[in-house]
PDB file of C-alpha atoms in Angstrom:
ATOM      1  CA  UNK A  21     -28.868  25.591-110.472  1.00 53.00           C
ATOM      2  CA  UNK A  22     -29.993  28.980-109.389  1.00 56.00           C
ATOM      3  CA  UNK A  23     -26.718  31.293-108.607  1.00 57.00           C
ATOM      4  CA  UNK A  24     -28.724  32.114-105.077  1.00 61.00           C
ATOM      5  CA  UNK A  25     -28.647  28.404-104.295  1.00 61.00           C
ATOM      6  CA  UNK A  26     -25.262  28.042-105.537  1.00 58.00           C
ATOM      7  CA  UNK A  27     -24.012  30.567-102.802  1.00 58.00           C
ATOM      8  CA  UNK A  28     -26.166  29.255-100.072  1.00 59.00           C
ATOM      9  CA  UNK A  29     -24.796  26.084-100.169  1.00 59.00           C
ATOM     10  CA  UNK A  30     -20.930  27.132-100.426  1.00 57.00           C
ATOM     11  CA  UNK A  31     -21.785  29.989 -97.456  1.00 65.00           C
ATOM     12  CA  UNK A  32     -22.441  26.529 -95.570  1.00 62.00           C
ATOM     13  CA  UNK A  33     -19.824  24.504 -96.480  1.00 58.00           C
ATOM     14  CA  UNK A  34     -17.619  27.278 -95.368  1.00 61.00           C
ATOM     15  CA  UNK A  35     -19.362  27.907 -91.904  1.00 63.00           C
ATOM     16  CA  UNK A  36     -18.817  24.110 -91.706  1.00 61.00           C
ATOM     17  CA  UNK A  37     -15.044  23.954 -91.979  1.00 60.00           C
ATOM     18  CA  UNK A  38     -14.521  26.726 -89.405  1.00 52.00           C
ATOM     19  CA  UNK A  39     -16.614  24.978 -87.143  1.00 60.00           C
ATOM     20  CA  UNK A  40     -14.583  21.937 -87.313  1.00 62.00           C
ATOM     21  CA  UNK A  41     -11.556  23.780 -87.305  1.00 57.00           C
ATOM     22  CA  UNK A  42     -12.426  25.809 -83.986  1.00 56.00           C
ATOM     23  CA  UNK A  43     -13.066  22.440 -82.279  1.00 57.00           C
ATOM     24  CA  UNK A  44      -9.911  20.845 -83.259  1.00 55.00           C
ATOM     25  CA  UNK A  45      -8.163  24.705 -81.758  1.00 59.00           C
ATOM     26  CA  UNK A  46     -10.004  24.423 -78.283  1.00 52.00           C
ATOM     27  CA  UNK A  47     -10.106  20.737 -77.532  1.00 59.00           C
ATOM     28  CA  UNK A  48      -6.869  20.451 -75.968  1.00 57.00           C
ATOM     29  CA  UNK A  49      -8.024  23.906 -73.953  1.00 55.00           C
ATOM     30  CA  UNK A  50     -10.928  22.697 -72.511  1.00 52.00           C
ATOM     31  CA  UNK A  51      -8.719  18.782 -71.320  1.00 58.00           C
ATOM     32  CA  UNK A  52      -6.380  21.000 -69.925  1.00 56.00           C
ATOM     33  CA  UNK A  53      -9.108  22.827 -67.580  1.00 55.00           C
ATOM     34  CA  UNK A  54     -10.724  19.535 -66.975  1.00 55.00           C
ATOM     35  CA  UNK A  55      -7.769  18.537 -65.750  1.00 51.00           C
ATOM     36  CA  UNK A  56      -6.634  20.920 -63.083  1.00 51.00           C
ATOM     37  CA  UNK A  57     -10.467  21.508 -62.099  1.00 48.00           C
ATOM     38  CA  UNK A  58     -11.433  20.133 -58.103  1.00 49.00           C
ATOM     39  CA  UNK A  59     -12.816  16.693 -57.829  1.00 45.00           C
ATOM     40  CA  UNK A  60     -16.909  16.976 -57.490  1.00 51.00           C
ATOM     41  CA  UNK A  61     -17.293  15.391 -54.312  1.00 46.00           C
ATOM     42  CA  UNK A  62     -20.438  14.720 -52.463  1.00 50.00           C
ATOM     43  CA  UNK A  63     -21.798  16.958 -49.953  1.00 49.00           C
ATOM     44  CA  UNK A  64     -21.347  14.691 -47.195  1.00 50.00           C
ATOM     45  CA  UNK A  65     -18.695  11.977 -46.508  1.00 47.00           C
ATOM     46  CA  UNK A  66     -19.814   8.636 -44.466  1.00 55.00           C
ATOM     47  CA  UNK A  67     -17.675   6.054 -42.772  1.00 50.00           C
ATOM     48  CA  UNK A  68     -18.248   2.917 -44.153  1.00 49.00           C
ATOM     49  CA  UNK A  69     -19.362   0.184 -42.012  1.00 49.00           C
ATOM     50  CA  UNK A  70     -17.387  -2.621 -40.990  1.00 48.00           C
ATOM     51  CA  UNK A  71     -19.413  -6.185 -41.702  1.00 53.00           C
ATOM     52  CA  UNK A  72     -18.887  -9.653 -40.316  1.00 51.00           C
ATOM     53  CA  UNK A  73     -19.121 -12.685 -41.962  1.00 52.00           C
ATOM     54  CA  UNK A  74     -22.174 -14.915 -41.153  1.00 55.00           C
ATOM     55  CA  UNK A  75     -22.525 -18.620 -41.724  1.00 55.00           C
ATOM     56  CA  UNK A  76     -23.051 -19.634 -45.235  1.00 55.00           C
ATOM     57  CA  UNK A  77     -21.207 -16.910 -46.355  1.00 52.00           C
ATOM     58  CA  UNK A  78     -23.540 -13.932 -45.566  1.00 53.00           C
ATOM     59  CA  UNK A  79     -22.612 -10.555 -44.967  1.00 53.00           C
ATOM     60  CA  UNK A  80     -23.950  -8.754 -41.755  1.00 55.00           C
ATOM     61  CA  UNK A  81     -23.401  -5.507 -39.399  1.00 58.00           C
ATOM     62  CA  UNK A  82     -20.550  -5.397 -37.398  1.00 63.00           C
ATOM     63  CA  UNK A  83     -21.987  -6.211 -33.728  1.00 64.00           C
ATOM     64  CA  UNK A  84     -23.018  -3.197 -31.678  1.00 67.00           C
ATOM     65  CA  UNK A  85     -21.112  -1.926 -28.739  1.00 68.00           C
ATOM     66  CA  UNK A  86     -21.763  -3.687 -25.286  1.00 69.00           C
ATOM     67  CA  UNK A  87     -24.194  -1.733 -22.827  1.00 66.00           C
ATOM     68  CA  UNK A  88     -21.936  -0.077 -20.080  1.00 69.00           C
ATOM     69  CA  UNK A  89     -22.350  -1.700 -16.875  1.00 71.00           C
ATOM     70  CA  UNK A  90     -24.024   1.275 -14.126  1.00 74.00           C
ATOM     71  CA  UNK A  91     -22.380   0.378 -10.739  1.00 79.00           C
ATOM     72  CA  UNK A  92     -24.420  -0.968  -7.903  1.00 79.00           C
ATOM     73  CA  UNK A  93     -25.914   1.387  -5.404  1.00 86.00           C
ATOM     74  CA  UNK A  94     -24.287   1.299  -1.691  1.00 85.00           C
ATOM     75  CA  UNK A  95     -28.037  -0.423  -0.774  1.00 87.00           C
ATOM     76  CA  UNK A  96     -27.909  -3.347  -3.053  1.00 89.00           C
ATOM     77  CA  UNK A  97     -24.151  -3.954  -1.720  1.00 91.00           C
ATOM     78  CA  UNK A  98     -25.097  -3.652   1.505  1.00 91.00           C
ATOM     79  CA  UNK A  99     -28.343  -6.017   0.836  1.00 92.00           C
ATOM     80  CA  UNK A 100     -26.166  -8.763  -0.819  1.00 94.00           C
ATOM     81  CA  UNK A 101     -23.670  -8.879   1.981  1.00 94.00           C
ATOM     82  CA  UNK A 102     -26.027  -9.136   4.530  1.00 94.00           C
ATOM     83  CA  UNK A 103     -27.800 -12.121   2.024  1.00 96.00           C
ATOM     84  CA  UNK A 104     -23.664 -13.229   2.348  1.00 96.00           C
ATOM     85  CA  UNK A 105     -23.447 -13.070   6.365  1.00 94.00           C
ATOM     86  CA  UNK A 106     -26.635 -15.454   6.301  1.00 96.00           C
ATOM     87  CA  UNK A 107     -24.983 -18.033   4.166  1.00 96.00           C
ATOM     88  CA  UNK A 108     -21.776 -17.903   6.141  1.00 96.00           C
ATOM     89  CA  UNK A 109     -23.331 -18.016   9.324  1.00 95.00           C
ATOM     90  CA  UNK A 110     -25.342 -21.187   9.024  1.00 97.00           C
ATOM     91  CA  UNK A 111     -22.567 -22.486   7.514  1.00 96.00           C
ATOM     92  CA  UNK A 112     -20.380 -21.433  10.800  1.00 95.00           C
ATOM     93  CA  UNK A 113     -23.115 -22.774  12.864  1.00 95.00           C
ATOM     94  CA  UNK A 114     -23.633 -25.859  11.168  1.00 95.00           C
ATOM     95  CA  UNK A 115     -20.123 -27.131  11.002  1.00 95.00           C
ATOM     96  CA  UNK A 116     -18.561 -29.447  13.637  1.00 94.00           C
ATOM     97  CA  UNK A 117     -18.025 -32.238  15.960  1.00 95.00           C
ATOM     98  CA  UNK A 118     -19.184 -33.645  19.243  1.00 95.00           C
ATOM     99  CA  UNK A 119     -15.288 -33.786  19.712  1.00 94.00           C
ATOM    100  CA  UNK A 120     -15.075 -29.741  19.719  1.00 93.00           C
ATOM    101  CA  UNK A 121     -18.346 -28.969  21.250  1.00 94.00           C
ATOM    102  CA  UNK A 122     -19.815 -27.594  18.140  1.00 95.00           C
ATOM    103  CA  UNK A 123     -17.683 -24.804  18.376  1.00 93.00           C
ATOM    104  CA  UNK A 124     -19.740 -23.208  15.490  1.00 93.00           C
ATOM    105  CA  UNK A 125     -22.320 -21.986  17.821  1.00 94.00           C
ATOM    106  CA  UNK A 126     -19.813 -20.187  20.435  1.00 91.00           C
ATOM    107  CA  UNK A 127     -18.047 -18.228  17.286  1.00 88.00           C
ATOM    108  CA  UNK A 128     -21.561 -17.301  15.911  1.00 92.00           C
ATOM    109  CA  UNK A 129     -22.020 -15.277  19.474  1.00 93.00           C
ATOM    110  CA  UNK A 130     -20.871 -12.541  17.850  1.00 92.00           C
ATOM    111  CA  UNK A 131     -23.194 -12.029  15.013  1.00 94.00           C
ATOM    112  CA  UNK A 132     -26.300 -12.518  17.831  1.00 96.00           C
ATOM    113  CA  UNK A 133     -28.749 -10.253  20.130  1.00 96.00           C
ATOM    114  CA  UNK A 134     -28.857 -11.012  23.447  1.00 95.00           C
ATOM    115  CA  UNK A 135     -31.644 -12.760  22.781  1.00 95.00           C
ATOM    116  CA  UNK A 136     -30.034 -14.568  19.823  1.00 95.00           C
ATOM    117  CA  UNK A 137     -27.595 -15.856  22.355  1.00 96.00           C
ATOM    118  CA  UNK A 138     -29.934 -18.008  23.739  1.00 95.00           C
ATOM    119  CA  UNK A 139     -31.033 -19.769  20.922  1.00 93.00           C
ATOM    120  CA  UNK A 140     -27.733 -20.051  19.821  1.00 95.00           C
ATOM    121  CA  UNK A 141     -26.564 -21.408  23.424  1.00 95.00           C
ATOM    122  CA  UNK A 142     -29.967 -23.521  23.473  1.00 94.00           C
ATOM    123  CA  UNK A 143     -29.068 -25.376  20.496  1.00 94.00           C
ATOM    124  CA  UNK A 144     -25.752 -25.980  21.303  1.00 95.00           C
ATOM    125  CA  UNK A 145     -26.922 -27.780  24.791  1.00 96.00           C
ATOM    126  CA  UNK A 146     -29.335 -30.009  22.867  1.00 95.00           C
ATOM    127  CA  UNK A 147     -26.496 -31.062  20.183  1.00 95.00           C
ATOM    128  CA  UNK A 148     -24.061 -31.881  23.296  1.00 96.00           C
ATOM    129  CA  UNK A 149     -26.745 -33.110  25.246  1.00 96.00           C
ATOM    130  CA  UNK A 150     -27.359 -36.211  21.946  1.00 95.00           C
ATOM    131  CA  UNK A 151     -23.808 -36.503  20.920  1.00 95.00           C
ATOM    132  CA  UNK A 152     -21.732 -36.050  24.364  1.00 95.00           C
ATOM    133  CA  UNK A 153     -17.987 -35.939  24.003  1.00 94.00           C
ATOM    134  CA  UNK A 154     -17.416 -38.944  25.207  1.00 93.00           C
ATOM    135  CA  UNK A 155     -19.725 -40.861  23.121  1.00 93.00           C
ATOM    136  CA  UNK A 156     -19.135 -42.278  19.532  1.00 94.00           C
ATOM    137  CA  UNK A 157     -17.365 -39.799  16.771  1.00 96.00           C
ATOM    138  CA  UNK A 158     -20.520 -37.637  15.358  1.00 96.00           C
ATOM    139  CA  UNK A 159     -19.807 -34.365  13.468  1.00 96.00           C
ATOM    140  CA  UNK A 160     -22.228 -32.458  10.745  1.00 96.00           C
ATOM    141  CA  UNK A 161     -21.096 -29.896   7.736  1.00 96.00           C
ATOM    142  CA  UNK A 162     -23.137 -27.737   6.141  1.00 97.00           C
ATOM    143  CA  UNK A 163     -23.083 -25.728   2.363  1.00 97.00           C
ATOM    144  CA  UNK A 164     -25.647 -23.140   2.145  1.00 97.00           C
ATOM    145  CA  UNK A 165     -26.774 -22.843  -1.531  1.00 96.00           C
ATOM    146  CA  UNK A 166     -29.078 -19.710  -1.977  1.00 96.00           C
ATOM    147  CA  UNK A 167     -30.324 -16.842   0.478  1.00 96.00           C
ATOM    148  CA  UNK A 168     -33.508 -14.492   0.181  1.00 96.00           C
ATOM    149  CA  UNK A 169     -35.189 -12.097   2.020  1.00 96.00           C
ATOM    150  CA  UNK A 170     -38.446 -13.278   2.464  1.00 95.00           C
ATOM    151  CA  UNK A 171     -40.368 -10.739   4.964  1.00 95.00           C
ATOM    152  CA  UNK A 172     -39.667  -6.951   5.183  1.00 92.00           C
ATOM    153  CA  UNK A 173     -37.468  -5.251   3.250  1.00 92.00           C
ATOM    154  CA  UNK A 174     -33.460  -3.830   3.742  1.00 92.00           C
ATOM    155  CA  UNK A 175     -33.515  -1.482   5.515  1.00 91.00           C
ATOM    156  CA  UNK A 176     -36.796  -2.339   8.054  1.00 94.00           C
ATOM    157  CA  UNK A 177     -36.056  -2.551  11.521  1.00 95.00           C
ATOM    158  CA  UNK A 178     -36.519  -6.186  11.417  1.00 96.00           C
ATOM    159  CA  UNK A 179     -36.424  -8.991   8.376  1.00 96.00           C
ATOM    160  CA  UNK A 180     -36.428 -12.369   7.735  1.00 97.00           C
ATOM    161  CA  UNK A 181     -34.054 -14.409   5.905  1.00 97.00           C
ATOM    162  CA  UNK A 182     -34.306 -17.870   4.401  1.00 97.00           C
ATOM    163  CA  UNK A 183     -31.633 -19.943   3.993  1.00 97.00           C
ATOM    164  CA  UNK A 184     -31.534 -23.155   2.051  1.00 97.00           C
ATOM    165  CA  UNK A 185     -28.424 -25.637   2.861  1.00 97.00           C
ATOM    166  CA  UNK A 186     -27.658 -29.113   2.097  1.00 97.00           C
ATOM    167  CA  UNK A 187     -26.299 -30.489   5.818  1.00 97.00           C
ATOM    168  CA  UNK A 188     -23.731 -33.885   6.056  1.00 96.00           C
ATOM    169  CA  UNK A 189     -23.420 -36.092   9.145  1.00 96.00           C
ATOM    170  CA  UNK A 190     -20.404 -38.286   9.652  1.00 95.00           C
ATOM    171  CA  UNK A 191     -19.222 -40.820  12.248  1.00 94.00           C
ATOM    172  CA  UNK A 192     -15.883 -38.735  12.422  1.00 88.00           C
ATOM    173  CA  UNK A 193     -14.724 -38.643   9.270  1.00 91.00           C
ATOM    174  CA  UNK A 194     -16.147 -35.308   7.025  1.00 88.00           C
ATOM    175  CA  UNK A 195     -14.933 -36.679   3.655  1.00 89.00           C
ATOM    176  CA  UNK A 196     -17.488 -40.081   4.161  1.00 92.00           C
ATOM    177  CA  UNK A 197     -20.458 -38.277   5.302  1.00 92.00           C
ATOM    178  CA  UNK A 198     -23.347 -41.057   6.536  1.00 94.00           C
ATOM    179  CA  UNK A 199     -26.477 -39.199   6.105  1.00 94.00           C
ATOM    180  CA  UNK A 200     -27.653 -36.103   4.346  1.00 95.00           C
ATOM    181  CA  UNK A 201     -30.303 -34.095   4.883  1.00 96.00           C
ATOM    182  CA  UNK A 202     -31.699 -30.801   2.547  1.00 96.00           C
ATOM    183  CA  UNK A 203     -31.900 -27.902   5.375  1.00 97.00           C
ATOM    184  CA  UNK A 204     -34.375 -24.250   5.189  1.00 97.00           C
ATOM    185  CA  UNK A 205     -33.239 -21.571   8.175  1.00 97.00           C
ATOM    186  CA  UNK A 206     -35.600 -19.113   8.803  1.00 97.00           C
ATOM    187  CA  UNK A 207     -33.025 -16.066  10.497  1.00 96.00           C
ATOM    188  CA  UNK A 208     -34.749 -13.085  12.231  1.00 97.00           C
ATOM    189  CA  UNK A 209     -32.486  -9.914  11.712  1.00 97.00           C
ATOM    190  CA  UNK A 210     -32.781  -6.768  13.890  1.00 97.00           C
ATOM    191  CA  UNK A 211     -31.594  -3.757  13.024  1.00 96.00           C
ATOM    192  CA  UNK A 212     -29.376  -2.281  15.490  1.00 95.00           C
ATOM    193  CA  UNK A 213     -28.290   1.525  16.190  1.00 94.00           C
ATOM    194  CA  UNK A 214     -24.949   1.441  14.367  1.00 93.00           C
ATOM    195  CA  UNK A 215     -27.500   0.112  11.078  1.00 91.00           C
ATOM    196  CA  UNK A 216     -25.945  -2.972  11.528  1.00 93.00           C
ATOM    197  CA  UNK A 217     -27.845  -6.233  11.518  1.00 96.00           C
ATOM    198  CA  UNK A 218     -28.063  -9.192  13.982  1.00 96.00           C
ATOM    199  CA  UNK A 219     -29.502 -12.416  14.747  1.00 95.00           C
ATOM    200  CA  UNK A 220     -32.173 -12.624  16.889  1.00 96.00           C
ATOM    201  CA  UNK A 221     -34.282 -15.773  16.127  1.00 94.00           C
ATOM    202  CA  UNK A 222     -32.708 -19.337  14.261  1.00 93.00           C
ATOM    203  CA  UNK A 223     -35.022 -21.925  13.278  1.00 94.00           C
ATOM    204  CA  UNK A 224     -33.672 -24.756  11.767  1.00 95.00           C
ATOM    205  CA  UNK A 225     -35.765 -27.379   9.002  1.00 95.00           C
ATOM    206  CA  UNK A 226     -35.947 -30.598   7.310  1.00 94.00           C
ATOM    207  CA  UNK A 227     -36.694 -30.168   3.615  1.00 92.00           C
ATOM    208  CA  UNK A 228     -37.010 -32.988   1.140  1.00 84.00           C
ATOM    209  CA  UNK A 229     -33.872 -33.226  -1.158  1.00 69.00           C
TER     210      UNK A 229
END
């Protein structure tokens, strides 16, 4: 073998050892720096989401938040009340007894026109007119079930309000009614200077159950 060869190759064996022996030197440097280095997080951190179970053993999104509730405007309180006062009313009015006069009329007074009086009184006449006091035990109840405005709007000088009632007759005795009979009352409001509402027309009638 030439002597240049000879050299080359025991030049490289050499380099080799030292490279193996610096390794060995800075291998338990370079742990050590590892070691004490920060962790490499990610830029940006996200929650994780919750998940609910689903049927069958699924995995889903946790629910979203319910919608907050916006209160109602003074104007659609003061809409449903009124919508209220028309369901109490005909029930007030169409509650009682040939015994008391249908007193129902007299405390709806109140809640009338002048005008509205006199239907109210009118009606009252006719019902003690048909079932005197003195005659057989007659009385009627009524339940109103829905109200709507049905002409103009809340607010209007004037409006009309249907009522729909289911009305009981009884010879006396309000918990074994005799007859009953599906009821639609068509109220008249009119607005009055205090923005209040009042009765000014009551019609009264028979609807098929």
């Amino acid at each position: 073998m030439d002597k240049r060869i000879k050299l080359a190759f025991v030049i490289l064996c050499g380099l080799l050892l030292v490279g193996i022996g610096l390794y060995f030197i800075a291998s338990p440097i370079l742990e050590e720096r590892r070691a004490t280095s920060p962790l490499n997080l990610p830029g940006e951190i996200r929650p994780s989401v919750a998940r609910t179970s689903q049927p069958g053993g699924a995995v889903g999104k946790t629910a979203p938040a319910p919608a907050k509730l916006e209160p109602a405007s003074p104007e659609t309180v003061a809409r449903e009340l009124l919508q209220y006062h028309a369901r109490a009313l005909v029930e007030r009015i169409g509650s009682g007894s040939n015994r008391d006069g249908f007193r129902g009329y007299r405390d709806a007074m109140l809640d009338a026109t002048k005008d509205g009086r006199v239907v109210l009184q009118r009606e009252q006449a006719e019902l003690q007119k048909k079932h005197p006091a003195t005659g057989s035990a007659f009385g009627i109840s009524t339940r109103a079930v829905s109200s709507q405005i049905v002409e103009g709007e809340f607010g209007n000088a004037r409006l009309v309000m249907l009522v729909q009632a289911i009305q009981r007759e009884d010879a006396g005795e309000p918990s074994a009614p005799i007859r009953a009979q599906a009821k639609e009352v068509r109220m008249t409001y009119v607005k009055q200077s205090d923005e209040t509402y009042l009765i000014e027309v009551l019609e009264w009638k028979d609807v098929g159950l």
